[in-house]
PDB file of C-alpha atoms and ligand atoms in Angstrom:
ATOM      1  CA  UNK A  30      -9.530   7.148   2.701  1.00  0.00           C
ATOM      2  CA  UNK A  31     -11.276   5.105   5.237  1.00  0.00           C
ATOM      3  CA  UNK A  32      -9.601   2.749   7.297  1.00  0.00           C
ATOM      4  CA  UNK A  33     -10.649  -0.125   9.541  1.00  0.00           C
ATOM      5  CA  UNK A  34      -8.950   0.462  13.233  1.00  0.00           C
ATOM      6  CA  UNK A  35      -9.029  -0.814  16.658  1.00  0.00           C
ATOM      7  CA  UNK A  36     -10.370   1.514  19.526  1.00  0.00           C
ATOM      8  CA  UNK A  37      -7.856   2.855  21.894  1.00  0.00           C
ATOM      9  CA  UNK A  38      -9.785   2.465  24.505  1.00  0.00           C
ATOM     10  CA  UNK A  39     -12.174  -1.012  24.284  1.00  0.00           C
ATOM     11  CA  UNK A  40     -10.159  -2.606  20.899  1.00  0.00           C
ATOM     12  CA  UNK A  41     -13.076  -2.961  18.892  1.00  0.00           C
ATOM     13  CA  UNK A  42     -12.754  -2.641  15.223  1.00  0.00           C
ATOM     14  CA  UNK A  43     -14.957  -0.245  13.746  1.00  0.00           C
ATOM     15  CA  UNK A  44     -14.377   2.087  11.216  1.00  0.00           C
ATOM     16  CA  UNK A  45     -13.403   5.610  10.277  1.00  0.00           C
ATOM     17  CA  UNK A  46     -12.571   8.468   7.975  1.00  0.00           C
ATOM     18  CA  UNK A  47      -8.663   8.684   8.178  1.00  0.00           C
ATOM     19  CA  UNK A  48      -9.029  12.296   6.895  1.00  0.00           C
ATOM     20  CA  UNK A  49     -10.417  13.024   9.835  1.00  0.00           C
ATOM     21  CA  UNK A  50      -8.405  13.847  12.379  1.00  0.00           C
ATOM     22  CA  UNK A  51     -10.179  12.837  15.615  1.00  0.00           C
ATOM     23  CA  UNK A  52     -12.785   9.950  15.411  1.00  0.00           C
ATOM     24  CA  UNK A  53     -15.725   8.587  18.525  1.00  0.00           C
ATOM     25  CA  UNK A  54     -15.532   4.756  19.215  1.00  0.00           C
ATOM     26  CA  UNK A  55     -19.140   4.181  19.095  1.00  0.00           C
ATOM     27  CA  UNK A  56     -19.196   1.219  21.343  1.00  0.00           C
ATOM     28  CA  UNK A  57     -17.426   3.123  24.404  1.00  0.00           C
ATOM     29  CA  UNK A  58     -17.149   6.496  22.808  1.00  0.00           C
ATOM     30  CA  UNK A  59     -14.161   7.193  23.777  1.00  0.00           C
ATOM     31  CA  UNK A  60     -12.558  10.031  20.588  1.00  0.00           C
ATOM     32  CA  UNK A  61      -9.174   8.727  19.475  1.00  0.00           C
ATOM     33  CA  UNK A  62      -7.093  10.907  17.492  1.00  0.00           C
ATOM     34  CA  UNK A  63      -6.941   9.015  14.241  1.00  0.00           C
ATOM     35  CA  UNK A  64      -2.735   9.436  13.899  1.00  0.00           C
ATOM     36  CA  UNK A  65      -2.924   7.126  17.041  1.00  0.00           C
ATOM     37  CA  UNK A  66      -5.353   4.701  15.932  1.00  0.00           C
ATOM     38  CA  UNK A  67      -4.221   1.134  14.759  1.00  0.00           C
ATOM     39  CA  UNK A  68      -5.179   1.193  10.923  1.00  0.00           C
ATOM     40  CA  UNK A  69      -5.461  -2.896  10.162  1.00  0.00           C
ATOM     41  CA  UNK A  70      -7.385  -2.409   6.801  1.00  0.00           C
ATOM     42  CA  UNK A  71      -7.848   0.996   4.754  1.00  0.00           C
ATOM     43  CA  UNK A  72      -8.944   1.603   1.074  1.00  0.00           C
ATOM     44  CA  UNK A  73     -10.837   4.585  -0.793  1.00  0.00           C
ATOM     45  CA  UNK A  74     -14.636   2.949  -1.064  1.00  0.00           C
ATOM     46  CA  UNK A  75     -15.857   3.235   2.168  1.00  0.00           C
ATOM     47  CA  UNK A  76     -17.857  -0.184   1.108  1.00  0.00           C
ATOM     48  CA  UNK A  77     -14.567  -1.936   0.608  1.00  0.00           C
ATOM     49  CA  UNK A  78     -13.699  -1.079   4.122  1.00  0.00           C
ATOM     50  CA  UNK A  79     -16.946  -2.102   5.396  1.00  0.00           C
ATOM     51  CA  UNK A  80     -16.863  -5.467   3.520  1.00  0.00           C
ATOM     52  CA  UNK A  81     -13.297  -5.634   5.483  1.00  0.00           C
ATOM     53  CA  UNK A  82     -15.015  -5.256   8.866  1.00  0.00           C
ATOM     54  CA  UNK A  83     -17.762  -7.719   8.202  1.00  0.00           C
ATOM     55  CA  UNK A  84     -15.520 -10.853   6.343  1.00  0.00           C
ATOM     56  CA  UNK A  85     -12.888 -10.128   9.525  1.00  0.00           C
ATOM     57  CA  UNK A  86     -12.161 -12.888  11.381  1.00  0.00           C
ATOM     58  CA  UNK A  87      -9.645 -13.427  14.491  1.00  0.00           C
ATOM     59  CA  UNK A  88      -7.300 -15.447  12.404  1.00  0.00           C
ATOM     60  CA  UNK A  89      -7.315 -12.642   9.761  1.00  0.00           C
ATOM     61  CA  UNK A  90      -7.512  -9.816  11.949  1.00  0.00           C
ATOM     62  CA  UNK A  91      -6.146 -10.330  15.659  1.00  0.00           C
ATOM     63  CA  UNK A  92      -7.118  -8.891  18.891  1.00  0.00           C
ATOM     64  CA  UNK A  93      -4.193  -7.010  20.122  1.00  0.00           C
ATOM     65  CA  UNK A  94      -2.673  -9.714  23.052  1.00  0.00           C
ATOM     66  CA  UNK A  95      -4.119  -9.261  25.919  1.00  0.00           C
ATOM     67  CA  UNK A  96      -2.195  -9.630  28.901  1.00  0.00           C
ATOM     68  CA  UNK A  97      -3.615 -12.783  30.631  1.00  0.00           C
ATOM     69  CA  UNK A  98      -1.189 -14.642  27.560  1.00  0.00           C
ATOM     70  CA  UNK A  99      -3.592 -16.749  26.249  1.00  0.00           C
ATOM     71  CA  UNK A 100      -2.404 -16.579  22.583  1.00  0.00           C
ATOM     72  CA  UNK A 101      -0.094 -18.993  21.106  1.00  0.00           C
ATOM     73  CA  UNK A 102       2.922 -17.340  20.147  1.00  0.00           C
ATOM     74  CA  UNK A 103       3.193 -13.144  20.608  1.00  0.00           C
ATOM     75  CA  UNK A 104       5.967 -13.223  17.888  1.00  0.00           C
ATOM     76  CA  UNK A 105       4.159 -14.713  15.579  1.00  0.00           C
ATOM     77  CA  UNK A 106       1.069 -12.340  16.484  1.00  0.00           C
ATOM     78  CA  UNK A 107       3.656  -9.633  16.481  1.00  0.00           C
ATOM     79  CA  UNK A 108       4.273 -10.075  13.105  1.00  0.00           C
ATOM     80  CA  UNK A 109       1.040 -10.538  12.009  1.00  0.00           C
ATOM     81  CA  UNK A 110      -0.253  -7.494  13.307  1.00  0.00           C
ATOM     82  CA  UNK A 111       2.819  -5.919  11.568  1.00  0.00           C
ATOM     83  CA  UNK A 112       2.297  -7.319   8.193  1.00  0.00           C
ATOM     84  CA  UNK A 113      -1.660  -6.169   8.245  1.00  0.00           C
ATOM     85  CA  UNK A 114      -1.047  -2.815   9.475  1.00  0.00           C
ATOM     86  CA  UNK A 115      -0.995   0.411   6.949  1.00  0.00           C
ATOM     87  CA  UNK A 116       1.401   2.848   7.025  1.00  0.00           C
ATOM     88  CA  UNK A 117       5.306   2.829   8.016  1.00  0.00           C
ATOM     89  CA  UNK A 118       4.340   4.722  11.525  1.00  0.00           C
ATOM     90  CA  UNK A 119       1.920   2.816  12.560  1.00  0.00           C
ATOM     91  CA  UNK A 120       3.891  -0.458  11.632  1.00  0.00           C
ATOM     92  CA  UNK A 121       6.724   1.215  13.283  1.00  0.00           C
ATOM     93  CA  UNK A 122       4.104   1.507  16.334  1.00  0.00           C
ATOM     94  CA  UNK A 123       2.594  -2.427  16.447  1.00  0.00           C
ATOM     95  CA  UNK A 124       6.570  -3.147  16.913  1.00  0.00           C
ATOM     96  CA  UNK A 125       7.186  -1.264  19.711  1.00  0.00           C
ATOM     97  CA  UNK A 126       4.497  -2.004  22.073  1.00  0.00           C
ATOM     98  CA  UNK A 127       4.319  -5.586  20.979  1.00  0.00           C
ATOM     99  CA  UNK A 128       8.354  -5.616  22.059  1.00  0.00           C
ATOM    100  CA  UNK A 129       8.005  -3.487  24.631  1.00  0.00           C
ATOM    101  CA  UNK A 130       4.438  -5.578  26.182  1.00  0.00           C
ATOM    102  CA  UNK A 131       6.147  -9.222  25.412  1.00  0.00           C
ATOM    103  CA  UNK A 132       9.459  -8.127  27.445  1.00  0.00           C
ATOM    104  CA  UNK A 133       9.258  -4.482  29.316  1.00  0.00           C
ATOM    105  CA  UNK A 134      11.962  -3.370  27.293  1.00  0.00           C
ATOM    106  CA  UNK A 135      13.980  -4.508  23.896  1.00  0.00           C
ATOM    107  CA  UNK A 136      17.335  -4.412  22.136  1.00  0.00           C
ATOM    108  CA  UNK A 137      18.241  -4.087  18.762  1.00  0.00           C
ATOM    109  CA  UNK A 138      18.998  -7.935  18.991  1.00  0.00           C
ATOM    110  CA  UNK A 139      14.870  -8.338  20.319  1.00  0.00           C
ATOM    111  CA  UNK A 140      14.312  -6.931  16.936  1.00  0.00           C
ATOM    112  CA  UNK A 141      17.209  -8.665  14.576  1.00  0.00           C
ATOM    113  CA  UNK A 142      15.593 -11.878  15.685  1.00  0.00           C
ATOM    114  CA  UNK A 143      12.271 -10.799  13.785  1.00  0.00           C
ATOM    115  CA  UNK A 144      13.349  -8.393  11.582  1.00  0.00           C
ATOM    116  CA  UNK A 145      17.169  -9.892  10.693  1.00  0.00           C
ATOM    117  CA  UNK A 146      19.482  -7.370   9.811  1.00  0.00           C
ATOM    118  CA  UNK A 147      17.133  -4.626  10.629  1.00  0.00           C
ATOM    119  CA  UNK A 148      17.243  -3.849  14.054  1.00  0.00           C
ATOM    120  CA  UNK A 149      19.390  -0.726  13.948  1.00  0.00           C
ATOM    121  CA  UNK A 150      17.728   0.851  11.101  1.00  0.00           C
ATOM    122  CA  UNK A 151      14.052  -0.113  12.702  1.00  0.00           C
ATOM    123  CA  UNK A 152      15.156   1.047  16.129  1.00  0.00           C
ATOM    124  CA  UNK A 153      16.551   4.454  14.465  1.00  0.00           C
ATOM    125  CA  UNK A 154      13.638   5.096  12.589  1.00  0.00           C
ATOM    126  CA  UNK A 155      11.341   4.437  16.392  1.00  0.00           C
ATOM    127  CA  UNK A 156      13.518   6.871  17.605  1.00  0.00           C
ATOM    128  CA  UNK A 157      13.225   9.244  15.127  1.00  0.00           C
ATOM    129  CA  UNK A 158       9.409   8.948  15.065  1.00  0.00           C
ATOM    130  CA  UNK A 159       9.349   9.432  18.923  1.00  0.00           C
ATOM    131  CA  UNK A 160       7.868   6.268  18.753  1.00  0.00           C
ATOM    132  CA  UNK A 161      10.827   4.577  21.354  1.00  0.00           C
ATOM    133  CA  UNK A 162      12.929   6.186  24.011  1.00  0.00           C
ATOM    134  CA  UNK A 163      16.501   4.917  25.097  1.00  0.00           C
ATOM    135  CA  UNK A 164      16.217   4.447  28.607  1.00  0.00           C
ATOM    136  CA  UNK A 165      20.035   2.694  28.813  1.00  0.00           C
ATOM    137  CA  UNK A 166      22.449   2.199  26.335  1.00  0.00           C
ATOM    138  CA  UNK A 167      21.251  -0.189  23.655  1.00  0.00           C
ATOM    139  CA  UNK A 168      17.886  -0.433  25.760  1.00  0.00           C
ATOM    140  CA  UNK A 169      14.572   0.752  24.373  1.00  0.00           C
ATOM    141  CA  UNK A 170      10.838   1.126  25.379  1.00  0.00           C
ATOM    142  CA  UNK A 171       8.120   2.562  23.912  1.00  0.00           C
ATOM    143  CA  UNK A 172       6.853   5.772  24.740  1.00  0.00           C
TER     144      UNK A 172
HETATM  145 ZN1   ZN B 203     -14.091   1.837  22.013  1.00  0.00          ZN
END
């Protein structure tokens, strides 16, 4: 399976063999464990990956936000990044640090009002994952 990620370190997409389980950025080579990595795109062919990489745009695929808050709307950018992200844990992931970046720390209400009628069950599976800690009652940040 190869999937097309962002760098940990310098957010490029590039892309890798998820079997592996560490992978080199080859812009900044920094080596990213690939559990950590954010998977935006992943398929068998390594060709349909690579046809991924080449046809992605901003729109399609976004930078994660970067902290000068340039973009539009980090909900909606939230939510994209969710929706084009592979795999439960690493959707569970995007949600946490986009929460946790857009407001320091979140409720289960933060996530209702994305997710409606899912913020307990989301926030219990974060916790579960080790994804989240509870750092006051009802108040969570991401690890
Ligand atoms: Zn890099």
């Amino acid at each position: 399976m190869y999937g097309l990620v962002l760098c940990t370190s310098c957010k490029r997409k590039r892309i890798t063999d998820l079997k592996c389980e560490t992978s080199a950025c080859p812009y900044c080579d920094r080596v990213s464990k690939t559990c950590e990595l954010t998977v935006l795109f992943s398929d068998r062919s390594q060709s349909v990956v690579r046809n991924a990489l080449n046809s992605a745009e901003s729109s399609k695929y976004p930078e994660p936000r970067k902290k000068s808050g340039t973009d539009h709307d980090p909900v909606s950018t939230l939510i994209f990044r969710y929706e084009h992200t592979s795999g439960t844990f690493e959707k569970l992931v995007v949600l946490a640090d986009g929460l946790t970046g857009m407001k320091g720390t979140f409720s289960k209400n933060d996530v209702n009002e994305i997710f409606p009628g899912e913020g307990e069950h989301l926030i219990e599976q974060m916790i579960s994952a080790d994804i989240i800690i509870e750092i006051r009652n009802g108040t969570y940040k991401a690890l």
